Every structure is written in C-alpha cells, then in structure tokens.
mmCIF file of C-alpha atoms in Angstrom:
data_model
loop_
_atom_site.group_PDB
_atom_site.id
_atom_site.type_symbol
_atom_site.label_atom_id
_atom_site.label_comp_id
_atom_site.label_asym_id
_atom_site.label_seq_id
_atom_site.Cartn_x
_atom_site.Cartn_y
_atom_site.Cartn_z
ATOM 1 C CA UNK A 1 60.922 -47.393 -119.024
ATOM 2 C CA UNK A 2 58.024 -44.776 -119.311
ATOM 3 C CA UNK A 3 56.648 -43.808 -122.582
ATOM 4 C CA UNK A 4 56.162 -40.719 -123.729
ATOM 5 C CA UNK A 5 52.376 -39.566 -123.990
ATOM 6 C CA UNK A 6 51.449 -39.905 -127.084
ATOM 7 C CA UNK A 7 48.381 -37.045 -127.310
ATOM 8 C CA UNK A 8 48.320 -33.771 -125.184
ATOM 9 C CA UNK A 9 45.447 -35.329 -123.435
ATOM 10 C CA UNK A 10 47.421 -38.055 -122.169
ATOM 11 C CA UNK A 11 50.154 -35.843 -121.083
ATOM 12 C CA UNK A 12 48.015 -33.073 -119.609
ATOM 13 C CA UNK A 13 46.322 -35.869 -117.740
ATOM 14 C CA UNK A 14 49.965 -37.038 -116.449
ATOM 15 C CA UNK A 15 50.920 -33.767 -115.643
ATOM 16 C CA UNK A 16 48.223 -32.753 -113.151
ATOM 17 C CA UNK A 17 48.880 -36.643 -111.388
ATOM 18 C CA UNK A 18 49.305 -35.158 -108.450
ATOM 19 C CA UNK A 19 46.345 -32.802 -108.072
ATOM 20 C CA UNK A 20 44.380 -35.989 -109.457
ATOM 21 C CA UNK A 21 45.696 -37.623 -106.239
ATOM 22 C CA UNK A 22 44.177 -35.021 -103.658
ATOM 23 C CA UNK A 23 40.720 -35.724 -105.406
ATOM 24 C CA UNK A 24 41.269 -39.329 -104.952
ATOM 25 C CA UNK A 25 42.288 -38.753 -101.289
ATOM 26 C CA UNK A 26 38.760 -36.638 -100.676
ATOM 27 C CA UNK A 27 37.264 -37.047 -97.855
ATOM 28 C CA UNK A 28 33.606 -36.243 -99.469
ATOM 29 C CA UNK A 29 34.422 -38.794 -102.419
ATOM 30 C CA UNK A 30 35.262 -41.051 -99.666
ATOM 31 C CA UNK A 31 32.045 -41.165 -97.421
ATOM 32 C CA UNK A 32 29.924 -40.525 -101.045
ATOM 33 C CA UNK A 33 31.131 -43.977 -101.970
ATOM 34 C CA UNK A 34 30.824 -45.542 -98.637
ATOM 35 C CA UNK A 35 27.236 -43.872 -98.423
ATOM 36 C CA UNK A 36 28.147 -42.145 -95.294
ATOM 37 C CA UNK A 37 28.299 -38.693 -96.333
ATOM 38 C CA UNK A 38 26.508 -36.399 -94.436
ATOM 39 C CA UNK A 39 22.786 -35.737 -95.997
ATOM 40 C CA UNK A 40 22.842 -31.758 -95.082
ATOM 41 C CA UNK A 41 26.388 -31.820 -97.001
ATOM 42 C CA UNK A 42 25.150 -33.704 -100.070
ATOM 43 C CA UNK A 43 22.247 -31.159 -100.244
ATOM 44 C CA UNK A 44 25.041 -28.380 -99.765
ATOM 45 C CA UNK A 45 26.444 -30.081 -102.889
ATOM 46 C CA UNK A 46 23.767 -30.282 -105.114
ATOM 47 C CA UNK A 47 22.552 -26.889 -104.850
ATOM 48 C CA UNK A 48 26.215 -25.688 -105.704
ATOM 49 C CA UNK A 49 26.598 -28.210 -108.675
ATOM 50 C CA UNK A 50 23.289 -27.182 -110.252
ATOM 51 C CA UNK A 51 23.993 -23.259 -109.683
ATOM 52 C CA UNK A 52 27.273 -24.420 -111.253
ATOM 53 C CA UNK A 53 26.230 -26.466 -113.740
ATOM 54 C CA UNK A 54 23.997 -23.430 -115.188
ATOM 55 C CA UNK A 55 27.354 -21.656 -115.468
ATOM 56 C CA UNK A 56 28.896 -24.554 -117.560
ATOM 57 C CA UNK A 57 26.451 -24.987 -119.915
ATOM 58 C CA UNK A 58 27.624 -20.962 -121.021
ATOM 59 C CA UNK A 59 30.957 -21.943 -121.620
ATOM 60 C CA UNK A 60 30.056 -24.940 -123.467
ATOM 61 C CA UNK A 61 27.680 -23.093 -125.581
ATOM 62 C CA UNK A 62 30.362 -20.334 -125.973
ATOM 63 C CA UNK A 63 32.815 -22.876 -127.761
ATOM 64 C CA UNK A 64 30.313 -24.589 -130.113
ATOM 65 C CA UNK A 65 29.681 -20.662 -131.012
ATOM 66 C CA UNK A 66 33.481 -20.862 -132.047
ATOM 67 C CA UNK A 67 34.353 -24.211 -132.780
ATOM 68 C CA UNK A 68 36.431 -24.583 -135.953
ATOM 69 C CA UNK A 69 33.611 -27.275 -137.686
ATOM 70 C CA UNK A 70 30.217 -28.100 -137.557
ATOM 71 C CA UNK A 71 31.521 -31.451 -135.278
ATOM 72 C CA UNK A 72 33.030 -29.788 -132.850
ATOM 73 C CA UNK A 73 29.818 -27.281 -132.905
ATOM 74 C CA UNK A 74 27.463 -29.936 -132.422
ATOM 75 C CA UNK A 75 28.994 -31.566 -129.840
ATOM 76 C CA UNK A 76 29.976 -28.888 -127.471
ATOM 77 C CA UNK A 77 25.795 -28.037 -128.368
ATOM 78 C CA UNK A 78 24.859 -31.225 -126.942
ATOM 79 C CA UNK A 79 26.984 -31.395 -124.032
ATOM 80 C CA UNK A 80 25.615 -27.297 -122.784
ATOM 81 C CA UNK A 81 22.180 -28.615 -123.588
ATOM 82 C CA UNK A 82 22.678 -31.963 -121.808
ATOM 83 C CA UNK A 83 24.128 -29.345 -118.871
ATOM 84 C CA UNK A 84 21.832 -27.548 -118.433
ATOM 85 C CA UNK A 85 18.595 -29.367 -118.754
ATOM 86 C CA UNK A 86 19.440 -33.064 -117.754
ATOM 87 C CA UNK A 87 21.995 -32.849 -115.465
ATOM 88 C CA UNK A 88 20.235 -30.059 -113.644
ATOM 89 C CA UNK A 89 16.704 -32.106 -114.018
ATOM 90 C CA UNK A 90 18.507 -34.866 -111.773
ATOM 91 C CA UNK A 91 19.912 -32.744 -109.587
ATOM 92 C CA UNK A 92 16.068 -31.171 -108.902
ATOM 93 C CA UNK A 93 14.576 -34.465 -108.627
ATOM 94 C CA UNK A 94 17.458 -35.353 -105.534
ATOM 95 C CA UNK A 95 17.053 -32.072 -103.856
ATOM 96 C CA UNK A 96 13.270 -32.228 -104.208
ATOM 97 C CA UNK A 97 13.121 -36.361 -102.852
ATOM 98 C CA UNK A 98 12.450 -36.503 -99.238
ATOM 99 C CA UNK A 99 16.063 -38.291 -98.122
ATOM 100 C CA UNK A 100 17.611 -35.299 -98.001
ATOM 101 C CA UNK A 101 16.581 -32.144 -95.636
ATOM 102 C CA UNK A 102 15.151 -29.518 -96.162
ATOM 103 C CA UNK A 103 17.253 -26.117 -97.499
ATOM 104 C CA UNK A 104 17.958 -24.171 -94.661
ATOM 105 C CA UNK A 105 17.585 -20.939 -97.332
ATOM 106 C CA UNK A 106 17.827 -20.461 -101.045
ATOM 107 C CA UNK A 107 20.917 -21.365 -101.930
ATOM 108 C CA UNK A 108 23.673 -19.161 -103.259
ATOM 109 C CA UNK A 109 26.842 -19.379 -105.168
ATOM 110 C CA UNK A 110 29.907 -20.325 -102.655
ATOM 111 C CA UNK A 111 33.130 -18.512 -103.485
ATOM 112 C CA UNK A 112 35.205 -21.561 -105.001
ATOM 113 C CA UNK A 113 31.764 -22.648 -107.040
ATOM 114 C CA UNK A 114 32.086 -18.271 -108.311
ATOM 115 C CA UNK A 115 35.462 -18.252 -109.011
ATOM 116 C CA UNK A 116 35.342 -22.119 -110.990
ATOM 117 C CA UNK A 117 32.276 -20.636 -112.910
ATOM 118 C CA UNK A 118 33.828 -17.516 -113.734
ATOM 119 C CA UNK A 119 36.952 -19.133 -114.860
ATOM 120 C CA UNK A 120 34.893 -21.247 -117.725
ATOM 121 C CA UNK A 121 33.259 -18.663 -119.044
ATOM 122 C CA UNK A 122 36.069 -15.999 -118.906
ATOM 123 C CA UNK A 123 37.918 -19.051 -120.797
ATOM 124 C CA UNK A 124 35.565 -20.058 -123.230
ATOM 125 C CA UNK A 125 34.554 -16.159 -123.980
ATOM 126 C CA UNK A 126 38.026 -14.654 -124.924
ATOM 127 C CA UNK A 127 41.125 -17.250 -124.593
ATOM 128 C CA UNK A 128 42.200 -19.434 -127.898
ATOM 129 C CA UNK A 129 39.535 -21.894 -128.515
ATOM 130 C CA UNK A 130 41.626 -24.458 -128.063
ATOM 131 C CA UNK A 131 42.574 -23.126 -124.478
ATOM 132 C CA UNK A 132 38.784 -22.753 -123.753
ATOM 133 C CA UNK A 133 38.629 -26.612 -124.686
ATOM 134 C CA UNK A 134 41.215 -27.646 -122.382
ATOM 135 C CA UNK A 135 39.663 -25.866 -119.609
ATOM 136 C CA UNK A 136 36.265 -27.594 -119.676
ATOM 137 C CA UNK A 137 37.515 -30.961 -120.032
ATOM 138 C CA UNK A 138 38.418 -31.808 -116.145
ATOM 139 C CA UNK A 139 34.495 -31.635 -115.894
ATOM 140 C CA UNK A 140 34.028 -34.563 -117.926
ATOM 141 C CA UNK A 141 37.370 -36.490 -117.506
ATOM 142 C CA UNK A 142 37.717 -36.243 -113.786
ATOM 143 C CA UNK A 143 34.438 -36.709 -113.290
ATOM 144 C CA UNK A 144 34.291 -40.122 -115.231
ATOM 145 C CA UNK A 145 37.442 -41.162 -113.382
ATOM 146 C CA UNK A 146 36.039 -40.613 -109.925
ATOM 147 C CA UNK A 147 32.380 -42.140 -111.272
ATOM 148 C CA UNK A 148 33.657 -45.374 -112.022
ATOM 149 C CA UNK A 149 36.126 -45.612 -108.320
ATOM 150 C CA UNK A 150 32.579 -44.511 -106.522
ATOM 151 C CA UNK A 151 30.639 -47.016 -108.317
ATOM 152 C CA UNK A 152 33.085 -49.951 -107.302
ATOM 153 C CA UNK A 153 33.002 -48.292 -103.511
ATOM 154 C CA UNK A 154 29.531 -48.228 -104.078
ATOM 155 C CA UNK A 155 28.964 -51.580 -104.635
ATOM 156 C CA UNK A 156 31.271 -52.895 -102.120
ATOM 157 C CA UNK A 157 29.267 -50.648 -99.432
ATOM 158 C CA UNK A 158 27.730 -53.046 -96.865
ATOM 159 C CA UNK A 159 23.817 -52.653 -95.936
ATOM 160 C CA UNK A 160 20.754 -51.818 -97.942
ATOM 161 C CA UNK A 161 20.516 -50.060 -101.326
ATOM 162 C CA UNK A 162 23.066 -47.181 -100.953
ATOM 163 C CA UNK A 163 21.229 -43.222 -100.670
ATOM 164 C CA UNK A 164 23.338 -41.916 -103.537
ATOM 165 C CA UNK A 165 23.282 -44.688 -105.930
ATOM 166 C CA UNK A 166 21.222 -42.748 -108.524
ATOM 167 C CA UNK A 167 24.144 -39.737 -108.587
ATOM 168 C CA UNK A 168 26.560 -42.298 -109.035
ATOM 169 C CA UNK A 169 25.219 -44.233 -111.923
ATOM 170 C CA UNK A 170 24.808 -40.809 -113.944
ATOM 171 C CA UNK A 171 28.780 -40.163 -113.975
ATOM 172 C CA UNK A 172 29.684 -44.117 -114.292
ATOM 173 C CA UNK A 173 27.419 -44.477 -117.100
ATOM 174 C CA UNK A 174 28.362 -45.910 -120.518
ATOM 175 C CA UNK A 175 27.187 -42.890 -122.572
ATOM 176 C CA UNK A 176 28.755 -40.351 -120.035
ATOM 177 C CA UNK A 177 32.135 -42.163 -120.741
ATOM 178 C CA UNK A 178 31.544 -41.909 -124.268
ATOM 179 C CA UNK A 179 31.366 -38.267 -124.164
ATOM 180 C CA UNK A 180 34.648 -38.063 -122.294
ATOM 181 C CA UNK A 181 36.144 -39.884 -125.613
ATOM 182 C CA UNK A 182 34.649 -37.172 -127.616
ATOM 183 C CA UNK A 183 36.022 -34.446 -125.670
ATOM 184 C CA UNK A 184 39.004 -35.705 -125.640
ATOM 185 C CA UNK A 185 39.556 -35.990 -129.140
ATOM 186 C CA UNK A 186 37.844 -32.378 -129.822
ATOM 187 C CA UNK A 187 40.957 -30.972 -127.404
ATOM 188 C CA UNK A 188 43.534 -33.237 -129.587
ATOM 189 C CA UNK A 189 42.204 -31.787 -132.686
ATOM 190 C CA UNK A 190 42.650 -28.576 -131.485
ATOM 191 C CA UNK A 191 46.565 -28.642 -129.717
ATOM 192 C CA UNK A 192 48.857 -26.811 -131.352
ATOM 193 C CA UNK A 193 52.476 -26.244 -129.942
ATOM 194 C CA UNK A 194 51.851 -22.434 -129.749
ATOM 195 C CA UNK A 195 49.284 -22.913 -127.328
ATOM 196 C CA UNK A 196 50.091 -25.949 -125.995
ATOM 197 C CA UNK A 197 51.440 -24.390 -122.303
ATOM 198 C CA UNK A 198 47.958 -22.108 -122.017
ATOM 199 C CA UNK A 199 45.907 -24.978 -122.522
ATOM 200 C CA UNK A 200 48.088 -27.205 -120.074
ATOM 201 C CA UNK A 201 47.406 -24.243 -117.461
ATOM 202 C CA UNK A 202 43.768 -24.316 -118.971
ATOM 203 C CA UNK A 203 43.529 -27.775 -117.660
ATOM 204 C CA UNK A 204 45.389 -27.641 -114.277
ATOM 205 C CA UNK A 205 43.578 -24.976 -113.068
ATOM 206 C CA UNK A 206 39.771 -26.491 -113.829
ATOM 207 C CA UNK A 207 41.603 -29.521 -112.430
ATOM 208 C CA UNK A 208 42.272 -27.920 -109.339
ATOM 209 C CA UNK A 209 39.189 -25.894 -109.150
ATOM 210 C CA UNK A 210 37.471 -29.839 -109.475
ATOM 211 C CA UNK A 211 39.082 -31.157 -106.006
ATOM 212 C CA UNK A 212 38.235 -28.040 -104.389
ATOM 213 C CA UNK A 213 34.829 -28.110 -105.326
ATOM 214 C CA UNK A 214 34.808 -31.497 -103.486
ATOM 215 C CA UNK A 215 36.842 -29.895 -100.531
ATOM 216 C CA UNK A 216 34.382 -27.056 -100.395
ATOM 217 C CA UNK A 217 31.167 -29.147 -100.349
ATOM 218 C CA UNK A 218 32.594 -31.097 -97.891
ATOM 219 C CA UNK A 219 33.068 -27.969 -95.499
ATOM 220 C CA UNK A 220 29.967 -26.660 -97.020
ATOM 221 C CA UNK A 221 31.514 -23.623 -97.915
ATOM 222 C CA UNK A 222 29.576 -20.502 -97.538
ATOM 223 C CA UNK A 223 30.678 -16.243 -97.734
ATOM 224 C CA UNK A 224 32.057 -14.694 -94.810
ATOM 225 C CA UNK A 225 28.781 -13.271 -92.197
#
C-alpha cells in the first residue's frame, strides 16, 4: 500500500518522479561521476552555472525581500549571498585551475540557462511568495539528490584522484544538505490549498529546466550563428 505524502514537499517531489528520472538517466551526470566527462564540456558548464548562478542569487534575494518573517528573510539572505559569492568563488577557482582549457571566448548566456534564469526571477518578482518558493527549491533539492549518487559514483571510479572531486564534495556536503531541510520546510510553511497547483507547476517547471540544464551542458548549447 502507498502512503499518502504527508507535506507538499513530499508530494511535489513524487509528482515530478518521472522528470527526476531523466536527470538520473543524464548522460553528463553519468561521465561527471565516472570522471569521464569531457573537460571542454565541464568548462561549457561552469561558465553557464556561474552566469546562472548570478541570476539565482536575484530571486533568492527577491523572496527574503517578501518573506512573511524575519526566518524566512534571513534564510533566503543567506542562501542569495552564499549564491552569489561562494558558489561563484568555486566555480572561478575551477575555471581559472589549469585542468581545464582554455575559454574559447567570453562566455555568454545559452538559451535554456536565459529562459531557467528568467523564470526565477519572473517567479520570485511577481507570483505568490509561496509559488516563488516552490520554484527555487529544485536548485537545492535536486541538486543534493544528484550530489550524493555522484559522490558514491565518484568514489567507486577506478584510477587516480578523480578531476571533479572538488565540485562534487560542494553539493554532497553536510551543510549543503542542511540547507535543503531548511528550504524545504520554508515551502511547507508557506502551502496553502489555494495555491497549492501554481506552486506544484512552480516546481515542475524549475525541475525540468534542472535536467535540461544538464542536457544542454552536455551538448554545450550555444545561440543559433
């Protein structure tokens, strides 16, 4: 017998099963936690996730600007500053380290990385708060659940020490996981049945938008010539 979810995290998270399946099935997750991935497509990826990043630390600052109490404030405060100066510190240490080659050219926004970007903030900025939360929660949750499947590929990887074990350990880390708890509960706190569809939507769509930034990098993704 299945039970019924018991939070609309829990059954937001069972609803989007199947697009949580495609991510699983990525081929760039795949060869990330094998350590095969291409070097010129990791590159490709961090220049989109820090351009992207940038764009999520708006819409997290945007909902501790409307969060119902000081709590929720502070911790969607945190989580935009943690955005957009740690995350994005990391990700200019890798692209600066000499394993991976050099950019070809400065790097620009891809569509999907636009459209995912635009989508937070356009969120954040005028839906429900509530909807807003729901829509930048895939960031943390699906993140965390891929971060701790890479880290076990990871460490199964035959050879030497693997190339991306540093990216890895950021989104399989203890404290990372913590603030997927957090988040979680903020977006609890702040269902209510009248919304409760939008911010299902909310959360399918960043979900979706999260397996094709994978599917993107992987192709390394660029505008039409």
């Amino acid at each position: 017998m299945t039970s019924t979810p018991a939070t609309f995290t829990e059954e937001t998270w069972a609803r989007t099963a199947g697009l949580r399946a495609a991510v699983e099935a990525s081929a760039f997750l795949a060869e990330l936690g094998a350590g095969t991935l291409e070097r010129a497509v990791f590159r490709h990826y961090l220049e989109q996730d820090a351009i992207y990043l940038a764009g999520y630390a708006r819409a997290l600052a945007l909902l501790a600007a409307r969060a119902p109490d000081a709590e929720a404030a502070g911790f969607w405060a945190r989580s935009a500053h943690g955005a957009a100066l740690v995350e994005t510190s990391l990700h200019a240490d890798l692209l600066s380290s000499d394993v991976l080659p050099p950019a070809p050219a400065a790097p620009r926004a891809s569509p999907t990385t636009l459209g995912y970007v635009s989508y937070l903030v356009a969120t954040a900025a005028t839906a429900p708060y509530a909807v807003g939360a729901a829509a930048v929660l895939p960031c943390f949750w699906v993140y965390a659940d891929a971060g701790t499947r890479l880290a076990a590929s990871a460490a199964a990887a035959a050879g030497g020490e693997h190339p991306y074990a540093r990216w890895i350990a950021t989104y399989d880390d203890p404290a990372f996981h913590a603030s997927v708890t957090a988040a979680r509960a903020l977006v609890d706190a702040a269902a209510e049945p009248a919304l409760a569809e939008a911010m299902h939507e909310a959360f399918a769509v960043a979900t979706r938008y999260e397996w094709m930034f994978w599917e993107t990098a992987h192709a390394r993704e660029d505008w039409p010539a």
